[in-house]
Amino acid sequence: MKINDDLFILKNEENYILYLPLKSTSAVVNSDTIKLLNAIDKGENVDPNNEIVQKLKEIGVFESSVYPFKDTLYKPTDVTFLPSFICNLECIYCYSNGGDFVTNKISINTAIIAIEFIIKNALELTKKHISIGFHGGGEPLLYANKHFIEKVIEFTKQKASKAGLNCQFSAVTNGVDIERFNIAWLKTNFSRISISLDGPPDIQNYQRPKRGHNKDSYTHTLNTINLFEQNNISYGIRATITKYSVNRMDEIVEHFCKISKQNNFHLEPLFECGRCKTSKIEAPSEEEFIANYSKAEKVAKKNGVKITYSGIGINTISDKFCGAAGDNFFITPDSFVTTCLEACRLDDNDNAPFFIGKYDEINAKFQFDQSKIDFLKSRRVTGMKSCDNCFCKFSCSGDCLAKVLKSTGDMFDTSNNKRCKITTALTEEIIKDSIC
């Protein structure tokens, strides 16, 4: 008998938990079972008809790991546009320093070629739908970007319809300029809009102030949430948690429950980059985030909602954290193609690995660097030694490529990744709760 290579044993008070992530299976066992497993692992003779052995067989402890992951060619059927780096806020942690510099804008012609590209890919892959996103960079749903967004949506709908494809549109927004858009138009065209809101007014206005004399962004963002609620527009709320706000995470969740009918709120710890260098805002310590996430979770349960963080998700197994690993098709204001939203400016050397192509105006097509795509596609948790013995390996999937790269200098090495402590602690709690 050989024990599954991806069996993990977690301590649970006086007992233990056997966790098989690839089988989405967990079981509580006692110390006798652990002794039996140790004996088998050492090659000692164990009766295969032993009752405990039979039960372990039933849950797959002695089956070989089968990885259900497939490698695919780079044929994106989704595209996300970063219209410009212009922004009406001056968030103290902005990864792209949005609004600080003169910026280009994506041209309609570039967008048209991108849309035709993903439609061609969808037809070749016999897919039924394509999706278009708008993100920052700067603030995508600025009124100044309205014409671009309208043209993209109009063109996509026409082309997708002729090709027999469904299409959907999503966006991320700070919610400050939405009041200038036609709400009925937003509802008709967007399947989902994610709103960035960091908490009650004092937190929001400190961390996400408006540019200019009047720093109050909270009032505008709240108005947008109210409009979305009144018009049944599908949306979500995401908060960035800093050292300034971490001890109020429970209050933040309580506040969200009061102003929104959503049943899930995203709380993400700050990763120091971009404007953090000048604002000096700090990320919460791992211990602070873990402790306060637990408090916030109690508030969430009391209100019948859930909270999430990007590093956890045991119900979905994967060998890659996200599409940054050689799948995404994100177009920057300078018409470069990046696979990572946080890596949207080439003036940061750490971002270079994610820039896989550029729009070629002369030939009216996107040119890609296949060697860069291949490199990113090789970043799979099954090949990352520092993740070998981690029970989160198939849910965290090696964590965020950009954050690991900035933390350790090597996107394949998570050994000094501070987020690991947060991810393992919170994932362990989820596993324990799931078997209660």
CSV table of C-alpha atoms in Angstrom, one decimal:
chain,number,residue,atom,x,y,z
A,1,MET,CA,0.0,0.0,0.0
A,2,LYS,CA,1.2,3.5,-0.8
A,3,ILE,CA,-0.2,6.6,0.7
A,4,ASN,CA,-1.5,9.3,-1.6
A,5,ASP,CA,1.2,11.9,-2.2
A,6,ASP,CA,-1.4,14.7,-1.7
A,7,LEU,CA,-2.7,13.5,1.7
A,8,PHE,CA,-2.3,16.2,4.4
A,9,ILE,CA,-2.7,15.7,8.1
A,10,LEU,CA,-4.0,18.6,10.2
A,11,LYS,CA,-4.2,18.7,14.0
A,12,ASN,CA,-7.7,19.2,15.3
A,13,GLU,CA,-7.7,19.5,19.1
A,14,GLU,CA,-7.2,15.9,20.4
A,15,ASN,CA,-7.9,14.4,17.0
A,16,TYR,CA,-6.6,14.9,13.5
A,17,ILE,CA,-8.0,15.7,10.1
A,18,LEU,CA,-7.1,13.8,6.9
A,19,TYR,CA,-7.4,16.2,4.0
A,20,LEU,CA,-7.4,15.1,0.4
A,21,PRO,CA,-7.8,18.3,-1.7
A,22,LEU,CA,-7.9,16.7,-5.1
A,23,LYS,CA,-10.8,14.6,-3.9
A,24,SER,CA,-12.5,17.4,-1.9
A,25,THR,CA,-12.5,15.0,1.0
A,26,SER,CA,-11.7,15.4,4.7
A,27,ALA,CA,-12.2,13.1,7.7
A,28,VAL,CA,-11.6,13.3,11.4
A,29,VAL,CA,-9.4,10.5,12.8
A,30,ASN,CA,-7.8,9.6,16.1
A,31,SER,CA,-4.1,9.1,17.0
A,32,ASP,CA,-4.4,5.3,16.3
A,33,THR,CA,-5.1,6.0,12.7
A,34,ILE,CA,-2.1,8.3,12.4
A,35,LYS,CA,0.1,5.6,13.9
A,36,LEU,CA,-1.2,3.2,11.4
A,37,LEU,CA,-0.5,5.6,8.5
A,38,ASN,CA,3.0,6.2,9.9
A,39,ALA,CA,3.6,2.4,9.9
A,40,ILE,CA,2.4,2.1,6.3
A,41,ASP,CA,4.6,5.0,5.3
A,42,LYS,CA,7.6,3.2,6.8
A,43,GLY,CA,6.9,0.1,4.9
A,44,GLU,CA,5.9,-2.0,7.9
A,45,ASN,CA,3.5,-5.0,7.4
A,46,VAL,CA,-0.1,-4.0,8.0
A,47,ASP,CA,-3.1,-6.2,7.5
A,48,PRO,CA,-4.9,-4.9,4.4
A,49,ASN,CA,-8.2,-6.2,5.8
A,50,ASN,CA,-7.8,-4.1,8.9
A,51,GLU,CA,-11.1,-2.2,9.4
A,52,ILE,CA,-9.3,1.2,9.6
A,53,VAL,CA,-7.4,0.4,6.4
A,54,GLN,CA,-10.6,-0.4,4.6
A,55,LYS,CA,-12.2,2.9,5.7
A,56,LEU,CA,-9.1,4.8,4.6
A,57,LYS,CA,-9.3,3.0,1.2
A,58,GLU,CA,-12.9,4.2,0.9
A,59,ILE,CA,-11.9,7.8,1.1
A,60,GLY,CA,-9.0,7.4,-1.4
A,61,VAL,CA,-6.0,7.5,1.0
A,62,PHE,CA,-4.2,4.8,-1.0
A,63,GLU,CA,-5.1,6.0,-4.5
A,64,SER,CA,-2.6,7.8,-6.6
A,65,SER,CA,-3.1,11.5,-7.3
A,66,VAL,CA,-4.7,12.2,-10.6
A,67,TYR,CA,-4.2,15.8,-11.7
A,68,PRO,CA,-7.3,17.0,-13.6
A,69,PHE,CA,-5.5,20.0,-15.0
A,70,LYS,CA,-5.0,20.6,-18.7
A,71,ASP,CA,-2.5,22.8,-20.5
A,72,THR,CA,-4.0,24.9,-23.3
A,73,LEU,CA,-2.8,27.0,-26.1
A,74,TYR,CA,-3.0,30.8,-25.8
A,75,LYS,CA,-6.4,31.4,-27.4
A,76,PRO,CA,-8.2,33.9,-25.2
A,77,THR,CA,-12.0,34.3,-25.6
A,78,ASP,CA,-12.2,37.1,-23.1
A,79,VAL,CA,-10.6,40.6,-23.1
A,80,THR,CA,-10.2,43.3,-20.5
A,81,PHE,CA,-9.6,46.9,-21.5
A,82,LEU,CA,-7.8,49.3,-19.2
A,83,PRO,CA,-9.1,52.5,-21.0
A,84,SER,CA,-6.6,54.9,-19.5
A,85,PHE,CA,-4.6,55.7,-16.3
A,86,ILE,CA,-6.8,58.7,-15.7
A,87,CYS,CA,-8.5,58.6,-12.3
A,88,ASN,CA,-10.7,60.9,-10.2
A,89,LEU,CA,-9.5,59.4,-6.9
A,90,GLU,CA,-6.0,59.4,-5.3
A,91,CYS,CA,-6.1,56.2,-3.4
A,92,ILE,CA,-3.1,56.0,-1.0
A,93,TYR,CA,-2.2,52.5,-2.1
A,94,CYS,CA,-2.9,52.5,-5.9
A,95,TYR,CA,-0.7,49.9,-7.6
A,96,SER,CA,-0.6,51.9,-10.9
A,97,ASN,CA,-0.4,55.5,-9.5
A,98,GLY,CA,-3.6,56.2,-11.4
A,99,GLY,CA,-4.1,59.8,-12.3
A,100,ASP,CA,-0.5,60.9,-11.6
A,101,PHE,CA,0.8,61.0,-15.1
A,102,VAL,CA,-0.2,62.0,-18.6
A,103,THR,CA,-1.7,58.9,-20.2
A,104,ASN,CA,-2.6,57.4,-23.5
A,105,LYS,CA,-6.0,55.9,-24.2
A,106,ILE,CA,-6.9,52.7,-26.0
A,107,SER,CA,-8.1,53.6,-29.4
A,108,ILE,CA,-11.4,52.2,-30.8
A,109,ASN,CA,-9.4,50.5,-33.6
A,110,THR,CA,-7.2,48.6,-31.1
A,111,ALA,CA,-10.4,47.5,-29.3
A,112,ILE,CA,-12.0,46.3,-32.5
A,113,ILE,CA,-9.0,44.2,-33.4
A,114,ALA,CA,-9.0,42.7,-29.9
A,115,ILE,CA,-12.7,41.9,-30.1
A,116,GLU,CA,-12.3,40.3,-33.5
A,117,PHE,CA,-9.4,38.3,-32.2
A,118,ILE,CA,-11.4,36.7,-29.3
A,119,ILE,CA,-14.4,36.0,-31.5
A,120,LYS,CA,-12.1,34.2,-33.9
A,121,ASN,CA,-10.7,32.2,-31.0
A,122,ALA,CA,-14.1,31.4,-29.6
A,123,LEU,CA,-15.3,30.0,-33.0
A,124,GLU,CA,-12.1,27.9,-33.4
A,125,LEU,CA,-12.6,26.5,-29.9
A,126,THR,CA,-16.4,26.0,-30.5
A,127,LYS,CA,-17.2,28.1,-27.4
A,128,LYS,CA,-20.6,29.7,-27.1
A,129,HIS,CA,-19.7,33.0,-25.5
A,130,ILE,CA,-17.1,35.8,-25.1
A,131,SER,CA,-16.7,38.3,-22.3
A,132,ILE,CA,-15.5,41.9,-22.2
A,133,GLY,CA,-14.2,43.6,-19.0
A,134,PHE,CA,-13.3,47.2,-18.2
A,135,HIS,CA,-10.7,47.8,-15.4
A,136,GLY,CA,-8.0,50.1,-14.1
A,137,GLY,CA,-5.3,51.4,-14.6
A,138,GLY,CA,-7.3,54.4,-13.8
A,139,GLU,CA,-11.0,54.6,-13.2
A,140,PRO,CA,-12.6,52.7,-16.1
A,141,LEU,CA,-16.1,54.0,-15.7
A,142,LEU,CA,-15.1,57.7,-15.9
A,143,TYR,CA,-17.5,59.7,-18.0
A,144,ALA,CA,-14.5,60.6,-20.2
A,145,ASN,CA,-14.4,56.9,-21.1
A,146,LYS,CA,-18.1,56.7,-21.9
A,147,HIS,CA,-17.8,57.0,-25.6
A,148,PHE,CA,-15.1,54.3,-25.8
A,149,ILE,CA,-17.1,51.9,-23.6
A,150,GLU,CA,-20.3,52.5,-25.6
A,151,LYS,CA,-18.5,51.8,-28.9
A,152,VAL,CA,-16.9,48.6,-27.6
A,153,ILE,CA,-20.2,47.3,-26.4
A,154,GLU,CA,-22.1,48.2,-29.6
A,155,PHE,CA,-19.4,46.6,-31.8
A,156,THR,CA,-19.1,43.5,-29.7
A,157,LYS,CA,-22.8,42.9,-29.7
A,158,GLN,CA,-23.0,43.3,-33.5
A,159,LYS,CA,-20.1,41.0,-34.2
A,160,ALA,CA,-21.0,38.4,-31.6
A,161,SER,CA,-24.5,38.2,-32.9
A,162,LYS,CA,-23.4,37.6,-36.4
A,163,ALA,CA,-21.0,34.9,-35.2
A,164,GLY,CA,-23.8,33.2,-33.1
A,165,LEU,CA,-22.0,34.0,-29.8
A,166,ASN,CA,-23.3,35.3,-26.6
A,167,CYS,CA,-21.4,38.2,-25.0
A,168,GLN,CA,-21.3,39.7,-21.5
A,169,PHE,CA,-19.7,42.8,-20.0
A,170,SER,CA,-18.3,43.5,-16.6
A,171,ALA,CA,-16.5,46.4,-14.9
A,172,VAL,CA,-14.6,47.5,-11.8
A,173,THR,CA,-15.3,51.0,-10.5
A,174,ASN,CA,-14.8,53.3,-7.6
A,175,GLY,CA,-18.4,54.4,-8.1
A,176,VAL,CA,-17.7,58.1,-8.0
A,177,ASP,CA,-18.6,59.0,-11.6
A,178,ILE,CA,-21.4,56.4,-12.1
A,179,GLU,CA,-24.1,59.0,-11.4
A,180,ARG,CA,-23.3,60.6,-14.8
A,181,PHE,CA,-24.1,57.3,-16.6
A,182,ASN,CA,-27.6,56.2,-17.6
A,183,ILE,CA,-28.5,53.6,-15.0
A,184,ALA,CA,-30.9,51.8,-17.3
A,185,TRP,CA,-28.1,51.5,-19.9
A,186,LEU,CA,-25.7,50.1,-17.2
A,187,LYS,CA,-28.4,47.5,-16.2
A,188,THR,CA,-29.0,46.5,-19.8
A,189,ASN,CA,-25.4,46.0,-20.7
A,190,PHE,CA,-23.4,44.9,-17.6
A,191,SER,CA,-23.8,41.5,-16.1
A,192,ARG,CA,-21.6,42.4,-13.1
A,193,ILE,CA,-20.0,45.6,-11.7
A,194,SER,CA,-17.5,45.4,-8.8
A,195,ILE,CA,-17.4,48.5,-6.5
A,196,SER,CA,-14.3,49.4,-4.5
A,197,LEU,CA,-15.3,50.6,-1.0
A,198,ASP,CA,-13.0,50.4,2.0
A,199,GLY,CA,-15.5,50.9,4.8
A,200,PRO,CA,-17.3,53.7,6.7
A,201,PRO,CA,-16.7,57.3,5.6
A,202,ASP,CA,-13.6,58.0,7.6
A,203,ILE,CA,-11.8,54.9,6.3
A,204,GLN,CA,-13.0,55.3,2.8
A,205,ASN,CA,-12.1,59.0,2.6
A,206,TYR,CA,-8.7,58.5,4.1
A,207,GLN,CA,-7.7,55.5,1.9
A,208,ARG,CA,-9.6,56.4,-1.2
A,209,PRO,CA,-9.9,60.2,-1.3
A,210,LYS,CA,-11.1,62.2,-4.3
A,211,ARG,CA,-8.6,64.4,-6.1
A,212,GLY,CA,-8.8,68.1,-5.4
A,213,HIS,CA,-10.1,70.0,-2.4
A,214,ASN,CA,-13.1,67.9,-1.5
A,215,LYS,CA,-11.8,64.5,-0.5
A,216,ASP,CA,-15.2,62.9,0.1
A,217,SER,CA,-15.5,59.9,-2.2
A,218,TYR,CA,-17.7,57.9,0.2
A,219,THR,CA,-20.9,59.9,-0.5
A,220,HIS,CA,-20.6,59.3,-4.3
A,221,THR,CA,-19.8,55.6,-3.9
A,222,LEU,CA,-22.7,55.1,-1.5
A,223,ASN,CA,-25.0,56.9,-3.9
A,224,THR,CA,-23.9,54.4,-6.6
A,225,ILE,CA,-24.6,51.5,-4.3
A,226,ASN,CA,-28.1,52.9,-3.6
A,227,LEU,CA,-28.7,53.3,-7.3
A,228,PHE,CA,-27.6,49.7,-8.0
A,229,GLU,CA,-29.8,48.4,-5.2
A,230,GLN,CA,-32.9,50.4,-6.4
A,231,ASN,CA,-32.4,49.2,-10.0
A,232,ASN,CA,-31.4,45.6,-9.2
A,233,ILE,CA,-28.0,45.9,-10.9
A,234,SER,CA,-25.7,43.0,-10.2
A,235,TYR,CA,-22.7,44.2,-8.2
A,236,GLY,CA,-20.2,43.3,-5.6
A,237,ILE,CA,-18.1,45.2,-3.0
A,238,ARG,CA,-14.4,44.8,-2.4
A,239,ALA,CA,-12.4,46.4,0.4
A,240,THR,CA,-8.7,46.8,0.7
A,241,ILE,CA,-7.6,46.2,4.3
A,242,THR,CA,-4.6,48.2,5.5
A,243,LYS,CA,-2.8,48.6,8.8
A,244,TYR,CA,-5.0,51.7,9.3
A,245,SER,CA,-8.2,49.7,8.9
A,246,VAL,CA,-7.4,46.2,9.9
A,247,ASN,CA,-8.6,46.4,13.5
A,248,ARG,CA,-12.0,47.5,12.2
A,249,MET,CA,-12.7,44.7,9.8
A,250,ASP,CA,-15.7,43.5,11.9
A,251,GLU,CA,-17.1,47.1,11.8
A,252,ILE,CA,-16.5,47.3,8.0
A,253,VAL,CA,-18.5,44.1,7.4
A,254,GLU,CA,-21.3,45.4,9.7
A,255,HIS,CA,-21.3,48.6,7.7
A,256,PHE,CA,-21.5,46.8,4.4
A,257,CYS,CA,-24.5,44.7,5.7
A,258,LYS,CA,-26.3,48.0,6.5
A,259,ILE,CA,-25.8,49.7,3.2
A,260,SER,CA,-26.0,46.7,0.9
A,261,LYS,CA,-28.1,43.6,0.3
A,262,GLN,CA,-25.2,41.6,-1.2
A,263,ASN,CA,-24.5,38.3,0.5
A,264,ASN,CA,-20.7,38.2,-0.1
A,265,PHE,CA,-18.0,40.8,0.6
A,266,HIS,CA,-14.4,40.6,-0.6
A,267,LEU,CA,-11.8,41.7,2.0
A,268,GLU,CA,-8.2,41.8,0.6
A,269,PRO,CA,-5.1,42.7,2.6
A,270,LEU,CA,-3.1,45.5,1.1
A,271,PHE,CA,0.1,44.5,-0.8
A,272,GLU,CA,2.5,47.3,-0.6
A,273,CYS,CA,3.4,48.7,-4.1
A,274,GLY,CA,2.7,51.7,-6.3
A,275,ARG,CA,1.7,54.8,-4.4
A,276,CYS,CA,2.4,53.1,-1.0
A,277,LYS,CA,6.0,54.1,-1.6
A,278,THR,CA,5.1,57.8,-1.2
A,279,SER,CA,2.0,57.6,1.0
A,280,LYS,CA,3.8,55.2,3.4
A,281,ILE,CA,0.6,53.3,4.1
A,282,GLU,CA,1.4,49.8,5.4
A,283,ALA,CA,-0.1,46.4,4.9
A,284,PRO,CA,-1.6,44.8,8.0
A,285,SER,CA,0.6,42.1,9.6
A,286,GLU,CA,-0.4,38.5,9.0
A,287,GLU,CA,-1.4,38.1,12.6
A,288,GLU,CA,-3.5,41.2,12.5
A,289,PHE,CA,-5.4,40.2,9.4
A,290,ILE,CA,-6.0,36.6,10.5
A,291,ALA,CA,-7.3,37.7,13.9
A,292,ASN,CA,-9.6,40.4,12.5
A,293,TYR,CA,-10.8,38.3,9.6
A,294,SER,CA,-12.0,35.8,12.2
A,295,LYS,CA,-13.9,38.6,14.0
A,296,ALA,CA,-15.3,39.8,10.7
A,297,GLU,CA,-16.4,36.3,9.8
A,298,LYS,CA,-18.5,36.1,13.0
A,299,VAL,CA,-20.2,39.4,12.1
A,300,ALA,CA,-20.8,38.0,8.6
A,301,LYS,CA,-22.4,34.8,9.9
A,302,LYS,CA,-24.6,36.9,12.3
A,303,ASN,CA,-25.9,38.8,9.3
A,304,GLY,CA,-26.3,35.8,7.0
A,305,VAL,CA,-23.5,36.8,4.6
A,306,LYS,CA,-20.1,35.6,3.7
A,307,ILE,CA,-16.7,37.2,3.3
A,308,THR,CA,-13.9,36.1,1.0
A,309,TYR,CA,-10.2,36.6,0.5
A,310,SER,CA,-8.4,35.7,-2.7
A,311,GLY,CA,-6.0,33.1,-1.2
A,312,ILE,CA,-8.8,30.8,0.0
A,313,GLY,CA,-11.3,28.6,-1.8
A,314,ILE,CA,-11.3,24.9,-1.0
A,315,ASN,CA,-14.3,24.2,-3.2
A,316,THR,CA,-12.3,25.0,-6.4
A,317,ILE,CA,-9.1,23.2,-7.1
A,318,SER,CA,-6.5,24.4,-9.6
A,319,ASP,CA,-2.8,24.3,-10.4
A,320,LYS,CA,-2.7,28.0,-11.1
A,321,PHE,CA,-3.7,31.0,-9.1
A,322,CYS,CA,-5.3,32.9,-11.9
A,323,GLY,CA,-5.1,33.7,-15.6
A,324,ALA,CA,-1.9,35.7,-15.1
A,325,ALA,CA,-0.2,32.3,-15.7
A,326,GLY,CA,-0.3,32.8,-19.5
A,327,ASP,CA,-4.0,32.9,-20.2
A,328,ASN,CA,-5.3,36.5,-19.7
A,329,PHE,CA,-5.7,39.1,-22.5
A,330,PHE,CA,-5.6,42.5,-20.8
A,331,ILE,CA,-4.9,45.6,-22.9
A,332,THR,CA,-3.2,48.6,-21.3
A,333,PRO,CA,-3.7,52.2,-22.3
A,334,ASP,CA,-0.4,52.0,-24.2
A,335,SER,CA,-1.8,49.0,-26.3
A,336,PHE,CA,0.4,46.4,-24.6
A,337,VAL,CA,-0.9,43.0,-23.7
A,338,THR,CA,-0.4,42.0,-20.0
A,339,THR,CA,-1.7,39.0,-18.2
A,340,CYS,CA,-1.9,40.7,-14.8
A,341,LEU,CA,-3.9,43.8,-13.9
A,342,GLU,CA,-1.4,44.7,-11.2
A,343,ALA,CA,1.3,44.6,-13.8
A,344,CYS,CA,0.0,47.3,-16.1
A,345,ARG,CA,2.9,49.7,-16.3
A,346,LEU,CA,6.2,48.9,-17.9
A,347,ASP,CA,8.1,51.5,-15.8
A,348,ASP,CA,8.2,48.9,-13.0
A,349,ASN,CA,10.7,46.2,-13.9
A,350,ASP,CA,8.9,43.5,-11.9
A,351,ASN,CA,6.0,43.8,-14.4
A,352,ALA,CA,8.0,42.9,-17.5
A,353,PRO,CA,7.3,39.1,-17.3
A,354,PHE,CA,3.6,39.7,-17.7
A,355,PHE,CA,3.8,41.9,-20.8
A,356,ILE,CA,3.4,39.2,-23.5
A,357,GLY,CA,2.5,41.3,-26.5
A,358,LYS,CA,1.6,44.6,-28.2
A,359,TYR,CA,-0.8,45.9,-30.8
A,360,ASP,CA,0.9,46.3,-34.1
A,361,GLU,CA,-0.7,49.4,-35.8
A,362,ILE,CA,1.1,48.8,-39.1
A,363,ASN,CA,-0.2,45.3,-39.6
A,364,ALA,CA,-3.4,45.8,-37.5
A,365,LYS,CA,-2.9,42.8,-35.4
A,366,PHE,CA,-1.6,41.8,-32.0
A,367,GLN,CA,2.0,40.4,-31.9
A,368,PHE,CA,2.8,38.0,-29.0
A,369,ASP,CA,6.0,36.8,-27.4
A,370,GLN,CA,5.4,33.1,-27.3
A,371,SER,CA,8.5,32.5,-25.0
A,372,LYS,CA,6.9,34.8,-22.4
A,373,ILE,CA,3.6,33.0,-22.7
A,374,ASP,CA,5.3,29.6,-22.3
A,375,PHE,CA,7.2,30.8,-19.2
A,376,LEU,CA,4.0,32.0,-17.5
A,377,LYS,CA,2.2,28.8,-18.4
A,378,SER,CA,4.9,26.8,-16.8
A,379,ARG,CA,4.1,28.4,-13.4
A,380,ARG,CA,2.0,25.6,-12.0
A,381,VAL,CA,1.8,24.7,-8.3
A,382,THR,CA,2.7,21.1,-9.1
A,383,GLY,CA,6.2,22.3,-10.1
A,384,MET,CA,6.8,24.7,-7.2
A,385,LYS,CA,9.0,23.0,-4.6
A,386,SER,CA,8.1,25.5,-1.9
A,387,CYS,CA,4.5,24.5,-2.2
A,388,ASP,CA,5.0,20.7,-2.2
A,389,ASN,CA,4.1,20.1,1.4
A,390,CYS,CA,1.4,22.7,1.8
A,391,PHE,CA,-2.2,21.6,2.2
A,392,CYS,CA,-3.4,24.8,0.5
A,393,LYS,CA,-1.4,24.0,-2.7
A,394,PHE,CA,-4.5,23.2,-4.9
A,395,SER,CA,-6.7,26.0,-3.5
A,396,CYS,CA,-4.2,28.8,-3.2
A,397,SER,CA,-2.4,27.4,-6.3
A,398,GLY,CA,0.9,29.1,-5.6
A,399,ASP,CA,-0.8,32.5,-4.8
A,400,CYS,CA,-0.7,35.7,-6.8
A,401,LEU,CA,2.2,35.6,-9.4
A,402,ALA,CA,2.8,39.4,-9.2
A,403,LYS,CA,2.8,39.5,-5.4
A,404,VAL,CA,5.1,36.4,-5.1
A,405,LEU,CA,7.5,37.9,-7.6
A,406,LYS,CA,7.7,41.2,-5.8
A,407,SER,CA,8.1,39.5,-2.4
A,408,THR,CA,10.7,36.9,-3.3
A,409,GLY,CA,12.2,38.0,-6.7
A,410,ASP,CA,11.0,34.6,-8.1
A,411,MET,CA,7.4,33.9,-9.0
A,412,PHE,CA,8.1,30.2,-8.6
A,413,ASP,CA,9.4,30.6,-5.0
A,414,THR,CA,6.8,31.2,-2.2
A,415,SER,CA,9.2,30.6,0.6
A,416,ASN,CA,9.2,34.2,1.7
A,417,ASN,CA,5.6,35.0,0.7
A,418,LYS,CA,3.9,36.7,3.7
A,419,ARG,CA,0.5,35.9,2.4
A,420,CYS,CA,1.1,32.2,3.0
A,421,LYS,CA,0.6,32.5,6.7
A,422,ILE,CA,-2.8,34.2,6.1
A,423,THR,CA,-3.8,31.7,3.6
A,424,THR,CA,-2.9,28.6,5.6
A,425,ALA,CA,-4.5,29.9,8.8
A,426,LEU,CA,-7.8,30.8,7.1
A,427,THR,CA,-8.0,27.7,5.0
A,428,GLU,CA,-7.4,25.5,8.0
A,429,GLU,CA,-10.3,27.1,9.7
A,430,ILE,CA,-12.5,26.6,6.7
A,431,ILE,CA,-11.6,22.9,6.6
A,432,LYS,CA,-12.3,22.5,10.3
A,433,ASP,CA,-15.6,24.3,10.0
A,434,SER,CA,-16.6,22.1,7.1
A,435,ILE,CA,-16.5,18.9,9.1
A,436,CYS,CA,-18.2,20.2,12.2
